[in-house]
mmCIF file of C-alpha atoms in Angstrom:
data_model
loop_
_atom_site.group_PDB
_atom_site.id
_atom_site.type_symbol
_atom_site.label_atom_id
_atom_site.label_comp_id
_atom_site.label_asym_id
_atom_site.label_seq_id
_atom_site.Cartn_x
_atom_site.Cartn_y
_atom_site.Cartn_z
ATOM 1 C CA MET A 1 14.166 -7.870 -13.821
ATOM 2 C CA TYR A 2 18.042 -8.672 -12.391
ATOM 3 C CA PHE A 3 21.692 -8.481 -13.352
ATOM 4 C CA VAL A 4 23.554 -11.449 -12.494
ATOM 5 C CA ASP A 5 27.371 -11.966 -12.450
ATOM 6 C CA GLU A 6 27.721 -15.750 -11.729
ATOM 7 C CA GLU A 7 30.986 -16.526 -10.725
ATOM 8 C CA TYR A 8 32.037 -12.340 -10.311
ATOM 9 C CA SER A 9 34.578 -13.312 -12.772
ATOM 10 C CA GLU A 10 35.732 -9.399 -13.284
ATOM 11 C CA GLN A 11 35.868 -7.269 -10.000
ATOM 12 C CA ALA A 12 33.617 -4.203 -10.613
ATOM 13 C CA ALA A 13 35.746 -0.706 -10.471
ATOM 14 C CA PHE A 14 34.540 2.002 -8.515
ATOM 15 C CA LEU A 15 33.757 5.170 -9.995
ATOM 16 C CA SER A 16 32.401 8.031 -7.997
ATOM 17 C CA ALA A 17 29.844 8.427 -5.357
ATOM 18 C CA GLY A 18 27.789 11.197 -3.619
ATOM 19 C CA THR A 19 24.530 12.174 -1.769
ATOM 20 C CA PHE A 20 22.267 14.542 -3.560
ATOM 21 C CA LEU A 21 20.591 16.880 -1.161
ATOM 22 C CA THR A 22 18.003 20.018 -2.268
ATOM 23 C CA ASN A 23 15.292 21.806 -0.595
ATOM 24 C CA GLN A 24 14.169 23.551 -3.982
ATOM 25 C CA PRO A 25 11.800 21.916 -6.502
ATOM 26 C CA TRP A 26 13.803 19.645 -8.488
ATOM 27 C CA ILE A 27 13.685 17.347 -11.788
ATOM 28 C CA HIS A 28 16.076 14.383 -13.062
ATOM 29 C CA LYS A 29 18.022 15.642 -16.403
ATOM 30 C CA GLU A 30 17.816 13.075 -19.458
ATOM 31 C CA ARG A 31 20.814 11.558 -20.448
ATOM 32 C CA VAL A 32 22.907 8.020 -20.945
ATOM 33 C CA ILE A 33 25.838 7.053 -19.186
ATOM 34 C CA ASP A 34 28.401 4.247 -20.143
ATOM 35 C CA SER A 35 28.856 2.609 -16.315
ATOM 36 C CA TYR A 36 26.072 1.125 -13.636
ATOM 37 C CA GLU A 37 24.643 3.819 -11.449
ATOM 38 C CA ILE A 38 22.605 2.657 -8.152
ATOM 39 C CA ILE A 39 20.441 5.078 -6.907
ATOM 40 C CA CYS A 40 18.847 5.098 -3.352
ATOM 41 C CA PRO A 41 16.290 7.928 -2.007
ATOM 42 C CA VAL A 42 16.938 8.942 1.831
ATOM 43 C CA ASP A 43 13.692 10.499 2.200
ATOM 44 C CA SER A 44 10.889 11.894 -0.024
ATOM 45 C CA THR A 45 10.267 10.201 -3.338
ATOM 46 C CA LEU A 46 12.572 10.473 -6.467
ATOM 47 C CA TYR A 47 10.499 10.196 -9.983
ATOM 48 C CA ILE A 48 12.143 8.701 -13.032
ATOM 49 C CA GLU A 49 11.989 7.196 -15.875
ATOM 50 C CA SER A 50 14.590 4.320 -16.921
ATOM 51 C CA ASN A 51 14.778 2.291 -20.390
ATOM 52 C CA HIS A 52 11.252 3.761 -20.657
ATOM 53 C CA ILE A 53 9.610 2.199 -17.209
ATOM 54 C CA PRO A 54 8.407 4.743 -14.797
ATOM 55 C CA TYR A 55 9.586 4.560 -10.833
ATOM 56 C CA ALA A 56 8.692 6.510 -7.668
ATOM 57 C CA ILE A 57 11.340 5.352 -5.736
ATOM 58 C CA GLU A 58 10.617 5.772 -2.136
ATOM 59 C CA ALA A 59 13.062 6.303 1.041
ATOM 60 C CA GLY A 60 14.908 2.972 1.689
ATOM 61 C CA GLU A 61 14.517 1.126 -2.114
ATOM 62 C CA ILE A 62 16.963 1.261 -4.891
ATOM 63 C CA LEU A 63 17.116 1.384 -8.555
ATOM 64 C CA LEU A 64 19.682 0.305 -10.283
ATOM 65 C CA ILE A 65 20.400 1.938 -13.973
ATOM 66 C CA PRO A 66 22.435 -0.436 -16.692
ATOM 67 C CA PRO A 67 25.342 1.139 -19.008
ATOM 68 C CA HIS A 68 24.011 3.154 -22.182
ATOM 69 C CA THR A 69 20.367 3.315 -20.388
ATOM 70 C CA PHE A 70 17.954 6.188 -21.342
ATOM 71 C CA HIS A 71 16.540 7.818 -17.906
ATOM 72 C CA ARG A 72 15.142 10.908 -17.062
ATOM 73 C CA GLY A 73 12.793 12.953 -14.440
ATOM 74 C CA LEU A 74 9.070 11.882 -14.738
ATOM 75 C CA LYS A 75 8.025 14.892 -12.460
ATOM 76 C CA VAL A 76 9.310 18.015 -10.481
ATOM 77 C CA CYS A 77 10.096 16.335 -7.067
ATOM 78 C CA GLU A 78 8.580 19.259 -4.936
ATOM 79 C CA GLY A 79 10.401 20.008 -1.512
ATOM 80 C CA ARG A 80 13.724 18.370 0.378
ATOM 81 C CA LEU A 81 14.780 15.580 -1.474
ATOM 82 C CA LYS A 82 17.723 13.524 -0.612
ATOM 83 C CA PHE A 83 19.103 10.656 -2.282
ATOM 84 C CA HIS A 84 22.308 8.745 -2.228
ATOM 85 C CA TRP A 85 24.331 7.554 -5.975
ATOM 86 C CA LEU A 86 26.841 5.459 -6.562
ATOM 87 C CA HIS A 87 28.537 4.610 -10.231
ATOM 88 C CA PHE A 88 30.774 1.781 -11.200
ATOM 89 C CA SER A 89 31.902 -0.455 -14.213
ATOM 90 C CA GLY A 90 33.605 -3.604 -14.787
ATOM 91 C CA ALA A 91 31.450 -6.262 -13.401
ATOM 92 C CA HIS A 92 30.254 -8.870 -15.964
ATOM 93 C CA LEU A 93 26.823 -8.287 -15.528
ATOM 94 C CA GLY A 94 23.874 -9.601 -17.703
ATOM 95 C CA PRO A 95 20.269 -9.545 -17.484
ATOM 96 C CA LYS A 96 18.094 -12.570 -16.189
ATOM 97 C CA SER A 97 14.502 -12.954 -15.394
ATOM 98 C CA GLU A 98 13.337 -14.191 -11.626
ATOM 99 C CA GLU A 99 12.565 -17.153 -12.585
ATOM 100 C CA GLU A 100 16.306 -17.760 -14.213
ATOM 101 C CA VAL A 101 17.930 -16.089 -10.833
ATOM 102 C CA ILE A 102 16.232 -18.378 -8.640
ATOM 103 C CA ARG A 103 17.302 -21.412 -10.630
ATOM 104 C CA LYS A 104 20.895 -20.157 -10.744
ATOM 105 C CA ILE A 105 20.539 -19.836 -7.210
ATOM 106 C CA ASN A 106 19.441 -23.327 -6.888
ATOM 107 C CA GLU A 107 22.417 -24.618 -9.568
ATOM 108 C CA LYS A 108 25.396 -22.776 -8.123
ATOM 109 C CA ASP A 109 26.973 -21.866 -5.284
ATOM 110 C CA PRO A 110 24.947 -18.479 -4.781
ATOM 111 C CA ASP A 111 28.418 -17.119 -2.808
ATOM 112 C CA GLU A 112 29.929 -16.730 -5.800
ATOM 113 C CA MET A 113 27.397 -14.812 -7.433
ATOM 114 C CA ILE A 114 26.361 -10.960 -7.850
ATOM 115 C CA ILE A 115 23.004 -10.752 -8.160
ATOM 116 C CA LEU A 116 21.526 -7.065 -8.279
ATOM 117 C CA PRO A 117 17.924 -6.196 -9.085
ATOM 118 C CA ILE A 118 16.561 -3.473 -11.659
ATOM 119 C CA TYR A 119 14.051 -1.684 -8.541
ATOM 120 C CA THR A 120 13.333 -3.583 -5.293
ATOM 121 C CA ASN A 121 12.376 -2.492 -1.692
ATOM 122 C CA LYS A 122 12.544 -5.921 -0.293
ATOM 123 C CA ILE A 123 16.155 -4.939 1.378
ATOM 124 C CA ASP A 124 17.199 -3.872 4.559
ATOM 125 C CA SER A 125 17.994 0.039 3.598
ATOM 126 C CA ARG A 126 19.715 0.881 6.870
ATOM 127 C CA ARG A 127 22.594 -1.615 5.925
ATOM 128 C CA PHE A 128 22.809 -0.269 2.857
ATOM 129 C CA HIS A 129 22.724 3.301 3.557
ATOM 130 C CA VAL A 130 25.542 2.626 7.134
ATOM 131 C CA MET A 131 27.921 0.999 3.824
ATOM 132 C CA PHE A 132 27.572 3.613 1.545
ATOM 133 C CA ASN A 133 28.354 6.173 3.782
ATOM 134 C CA GLN A 134 31.291 4.221 4.962
ATOM 135 C CA LEU A 135 32.174 4.096 1.109
ATOM 136 C CA LEU A 136 31.928 7.705 0.674
ATOM 137 C CA ASP A 137 33.902 8.761 3.625
ATOM 138 C CA LEU A 138 36.839 6.455 1.660
ATOM 139 C CA TYR A 139 36.331 7.968 -1.479
ATOM 140 C CA GLN A 140 36.205 11.856 0.358
ATOM 141 C CA GLU A 141 39.284 10.948 2.227
ATOM 142 C CA LYS A 142 41.130 9.831 -1.056
ATOM 143 C CA LYS A 143 41.833 5.768 -0.676
ATOM 144 C CA PRO A 144 43.743 4.232 -3.378
ATOM 145 C CA ARG A 145 41.310 3.040 -5.965
ATOM 146 C CA SER A 146 41.833 -0.544 -5.374
ATOM 147 C CA TYR A 147 40.811 -0.023 -1.286
ATOM 148 C CA LEU A 148 37.433 1.444 -2.850
ATOM 149 C CA ASP A 149 36.934 -1.448 -5.172
ATOM 150 C CA ALA A 150 37.487 -3.909 -2.473
ATOM 151 C CA TYR A 151 34.619 -1.910 -0.544
ATOM 152 C CA LEU A 152 32.407 -1.923 -3.320
ATOM 153 C CA THR A 153 32.908 -5.357 -3.805
ATOM 154 C CA CYS A 154 31.598 -5.806 -0.079
ATOM 155 C CA LEU A 155 28.625 -3.362 -0.570
ATOM 156 C CA LEU A 156 27.225 -5.552 -3.758
ATOM 157 C CA TYR A 157 27.967 -8.432 -1.887
ATOM 158 C CA GLU A 158 25.384 -7.391 1.128
ATOM 159 C CA LEU A 159 23.032 -6.114 -1.388
ATOM 160 C CA THR A 160 23.129 -9.750 -3.239
ATOM 161 C CA ALA A 161 22.475 -11.549 0.066
ATOM 162 C CA GLU A 162 19.646 -9.707 0.926
ATOM 163 C CA ILE A 163 18.307 -10.527 -2.532
ATOM 164 C CA ARG A 164 19.126 -13.954 -2.076
ATOM 165 C CA SER A 165 17.221 -14.301 1.161
ATOM 166 C CA TYR A 166 14.536 -12.743 -0.504
ATOM 167 C CA LEU A 167 13.976 -14.634 -3.839
ATOM 168 C CA ILE A 168 14.779 -18.154 -1.449
ATOM 169 C CA GLN A 169 11.656 -17.542 0.549
ATOM 170 C CA LYS A 170 9.977 -16.061 -2.401
ATOM 171 C CA ALA A 171 10.344 -19.612 -3.991
ATOM 172 C CA SER A 172 9.675 -21.828 -0.485
ATOM 173 C CA ASN A 173 6.164 -19.650 -0.503
ATOM 174 C CA GLY A 174 5.979 -20.507 -4.006
ATOM 175 C CA ASN A 175 5.803 -23.919 -3.324
ATOM 176 C CA ARG A 176 3.935 -23.907 -0.265
ATOM 177 C CA LEU A 177 0.933 -21.967 -2.329
ATOM 178 C CA GLN A 178 1.080 -24.679 -4.941
ATOM 179 C CA PRO A 179 -1.731 -26.986 -3.487
ATOM 180 C CA ILE A 180 -3.780 -23.601 -2.555
ATOM 181 C CA GLN A 181 -3.513 -22.496 -6.170
ATOM 182 C CA ASP A 182 -4.622 -25.749 -7.466
ATOM 183 C CA TRP A 183 -7.277 -26.233 -5.134
ATOM 184 C CA ILE A 184 -8.515 -22.959 -6.431
ATOM 185 C CA ARG A 185 -8.874 -24.036 -9.750
ATOM 186 C CA ILE A 186 -10.597 -27.245 -8.722
ATOM 187 C CA HIS A 187 -13.140 -25.124 -7.167
ATOM 188 C CA ALA A 188 -13.342 -21.763 -8.855
ATOM 189 C CA PHE A 189 -16.366 -22.071 -10.288
ATOM 190 C CA GLU A 190 -18.399 -22.618 -7.065
ATOM 191 C CA ASP A 191 -19.128 -19.893 -4.827
ATOM 192 C CA ILE A 192 -15.633 -20.045 -2.695
ATOM 193 C CA THR A 193 -14.343 -17.025 -0.575
ATOM 194 C CA LEU A 194 -11.238 -16.126 1.061
ATOM 195 C CA GLU A 195 -12.760 -17.147 4.498
ATOM 196 C CA GLN A 196 -13.246 -21.009 2.942
ATOM 197 C CA ILE A 197 -9.923 -21.112 1.709
ATOM 198 C CA ALA A 198 -8.303 -19.630 4.645
ATOM 199 C CA ASP A 199 -9.806 -22.034 7.283
ATOM 200 C CA HIS A 200 -9.356 -25.065 4.547
ATOM 201 C CA PHE A 201 -5.552 -24.630 4.820
ATOM 202 C CA LYS A 202 -5.578 -23.306 8.608
ATOM 203 C CA TYR A 203 -4.371 -19.925 7.246
ATOM 204 C CA ASN A 204 -5.491 -16.201 8.812
ATOM 205 C CA LYS A 205 -7.178 -15.335 5.959
ATOM 206 C CA ASN A 206 -5.092 -11.567 5.915
ATOM 207 C CA TYR A 207 -1.583 -13.378 6.342
ATOM 208 C CA LEU A 208 -2.737 -16.032 3.357
ATOM 209 C CA SER A 209 -4.340 -13.048 1.127
ATOM 210 C CA ARG A 210 -1.215 -11.273 1.576
ATOM 211 C CA ILE A 211 1.565 -13.723 0.860
ATOM 212 C CA TYR A 212 -0.185 -15.259 -1.663
ATOM 213 C CA LYS A 213 -0.386 -11.858 -3.988
ATOM 214 C CA GLU A 214 2.961 -11.073 -2.908
ATOM 215 C CA ASN A 215 4.178 -14.806 -4.431
ATOM 216 C CA THR A 216 1.673 -14.417 -7.605
ATOM 217 C CA GLY A 217 1.146 -10.978 -8.378
ATOM 218 C CA ILE A 218 -2.862 -10.883 -7.891
ATOM 219 C CA GLY A 219 -5.083 -11.537 -5.013
ATOM 220 C CA ILE A 220 -7.121 -14.741 -4.607
ATOM 221 C CA SER A 221 -10.387 -13.174 -5.818
ATOM 222 C CA GLU A 222 -8.676 -12.007 -9.233
ATOM 223 C CA GLN A 223 -7.069 -15.671 -9.191
ATOM 224 C CA ILE A 224 -10.625 -16.919 -9.313
ATOM 225 C CA ILE A 225 -11.663 -14.498 -11.941
ATOM 226 C CA LYS A 226 -8.695 -15.588 -14.227
ATOM 227 C CA PHE A 227 -9.707 -19.377 -13.721
ATOM 228 C CA ARG A 228 -13.401 -19.251 -14.165
ATOM 229 C CA LEU A 229 -12.628 -16.950 -17.875
ATOM 230 C CA LYS A 230 -9.754 -19.289 -18.790
ATOM 231 C CA HIS A 231 -12.533 -21.978 -18.991
ATOM 232 C CA ALA A 232 -15.371 -19.746 -20.179
ATOM 233 C CA LYS A 233 -12.980 -19.178 -23.066
ATOM 234 C CA GLU A 234 -12.796 -23.001 -23.998
ATOM 235 C CA LEU A 235 -16.536 -23.394 -23.611
ATOM 236 C CA LEU A 236 -16.766 -20.668 -25.999
ATOM 237 C CA THR A 237 -14.990 -21.784 -28.423
ATOM 238 C CA GLU A 238 -15.155 -25.959 -28.297
ATOM 239 C CA THR A 239 -19.109 -25.524 -27.786
ATOM 240 C CA ASP A 240 -22.398 -24.195 -28.545
ATOM 241 C CA LEU A 241 -23.975 -23.108 -25.438
ATOM 242 C CA SER A 242 -25.271 -19.795 -24.891
ATOM 243 C CA ILE A 243 -23.618 -16.995 -23.274
ATOM 244 C CA ILE A 244 -26.061 -17.336 -20.322
ATOM 245 C CA GLU A 245 -25.145 -21.029 -20.014
ATOM 246 C CA ILE A 246 -21.413 -20.174 -19.824
ATOM 247 C CA ALA A 247 -22.142 -17.535 -17.405
ATOM 248 C CA SER A 248 -23.620 -20.204 -15.043
ATOM 249 C CA GLU A 249 -21.058 -23.189 -15.622
ATOM 250 C CA VAL A 250 -17.963 -20.968 -14.571
ATOM 251 C CA GLY A 251 -19.913 -19.546 -11.837
ATOM 252 C CA TYR A 252 -21.866 -16.556 -12.356
ATOM 253 C CA GLU A 253 -25.881 -16.649 -11.886
ATOM 254 C CA ASP A 254 -25.863 -13.150 -13.596
ATOM 255 C CA ALA A 255 -24.504 -12.933 -17.153
ATOM 256 C CA LYS A 256 -24.641 -9.565 -17.394
ATOM 257 C CA TYR A 257 -22.195 -9.205 -14.886
ATOM 258 C CA PHE A 258 -20.046 -12.247 -16.507
ATOM 259 C CA MET A 259 -20.338 -10.320 -19.723
ATOM 260 C CA ARG A 260 -18.793 -6.992 -17.958
ATOM 261 C CA LEU A 261 -16.234 -9.067 -16.511
ATOM 262 C CA PHE A 262 -15.326 -10.366 -19.853
ATOM 263 C CA LYS A 263 -14.863 -7.243 -21.273
ATOM 264 C CA LYS A 264 -12.699 -6.090 -18.706
ATOM 265 C CA TYR A 265 -10.014 -8.508 -18.726
ATOM 266 C CA VAL A 266 -10.696 -9.960 -21.822
ATOM 267 C CA ASN A 267 -11.023 -6.529 -24.224
ATOM 268 C CA VAL A 268 -13.574 -7.859 -26.135
ATOM 269 C CA THR A 269 -17.213 -9.276 -25.169
ATOM 270 C CA PRO A 270 -17.924 -13.149 -25.152
ATOM 271 C CA THR A 271 -19.850 -12.886 -28.502
ATOM 272 C CA GLU A 272 -17.250 -11.009 -30.031
ATOM 273 C CA TYR A 273 -14.140 -13.717 -28.685
ATOM 274 C CA ARG A 274 -16.380 -16.596 -29.892
ATOM 275 C CA LYS A 275 -16.621 -15.391 -33.203
ATOM 276 C CA THR A 276 -12.818 -14.653 -33.775
ATOM 277 C CA PHE A 277 -11.715 -18.131 -32.185
ATOM 278 C CA TYR A 278 -14.686 -20.485 -32.823
ATOM 279 C CA CYS A 279 -13.637 -20.805 -36.561
ATOM 280 C CA LYS A 280 -10.113 -21.206 -35.713
ATOM 281 C CA HIS A 281 -11.065 -23.877 -33.284
ATOM 282 C CA TYR A 282 -12.685 -26.289 -35.760
ATOM 283 C CA ASN A 283 -10.044 -25.170 -38.921
ATOM 284 C CA LYS A 284 -7.557 -27.242 -36.971
ATOM 285 C CA LYS A 285 -9.875 -30.218 -36.960
#
């Protein structure tokens, strides 16, 4: 999830910033605030829940907490903990999915947009830390508010540039991976391996495995399983084939292994799935 201002029609207003540092056990208190907050650990891990989603934010990662969002610590952080925090308001930021953001980047002039992720580990945090420390120095020097707002805008555009670059690269990889995904779908019921797929498309197998998971959210082995189980569901509801025959049809000679996989991914056994959906299928006719 991202928060986006497509035209940055209203400049963000700087409110406050600081660096939290402790060497004692500490947990973030429960609260709801009326401004945006950006948190970026410098070292150690901050355990926090925001909008009922748990995060373990490592050094160099960034979490955005939108206004009026309940957040609290999840567990005590032991030992040294240091993180930057920044509060701002004013920008007309609205929630959008990753697909929507990529589409907007392609439709509009991306230089006019502010794009802030709810959570990311895809940026060069060193640049963020440098700019944050400069902003903090200006704040502590009691520079005029307009000066701080302008520098905040620079910081938000820097984050946007990092995220935009990541999303464009991810979309490009996604297009590049589509032929591979299509090939896997066609051959999923055969005894195929990562090595065979990598050889067919002239990739290093470790590189292919990594970029496939980064861009689809699942590994190649799991992708094969999902294609097989999707077809198994169709056979269960549209044919009278036995479970053993269906297992073989989708690439599993060991029917018991197929049934275990089906239960793991679908949460019911193949027999239970057929009883539930077989009649529904034919009632539509």
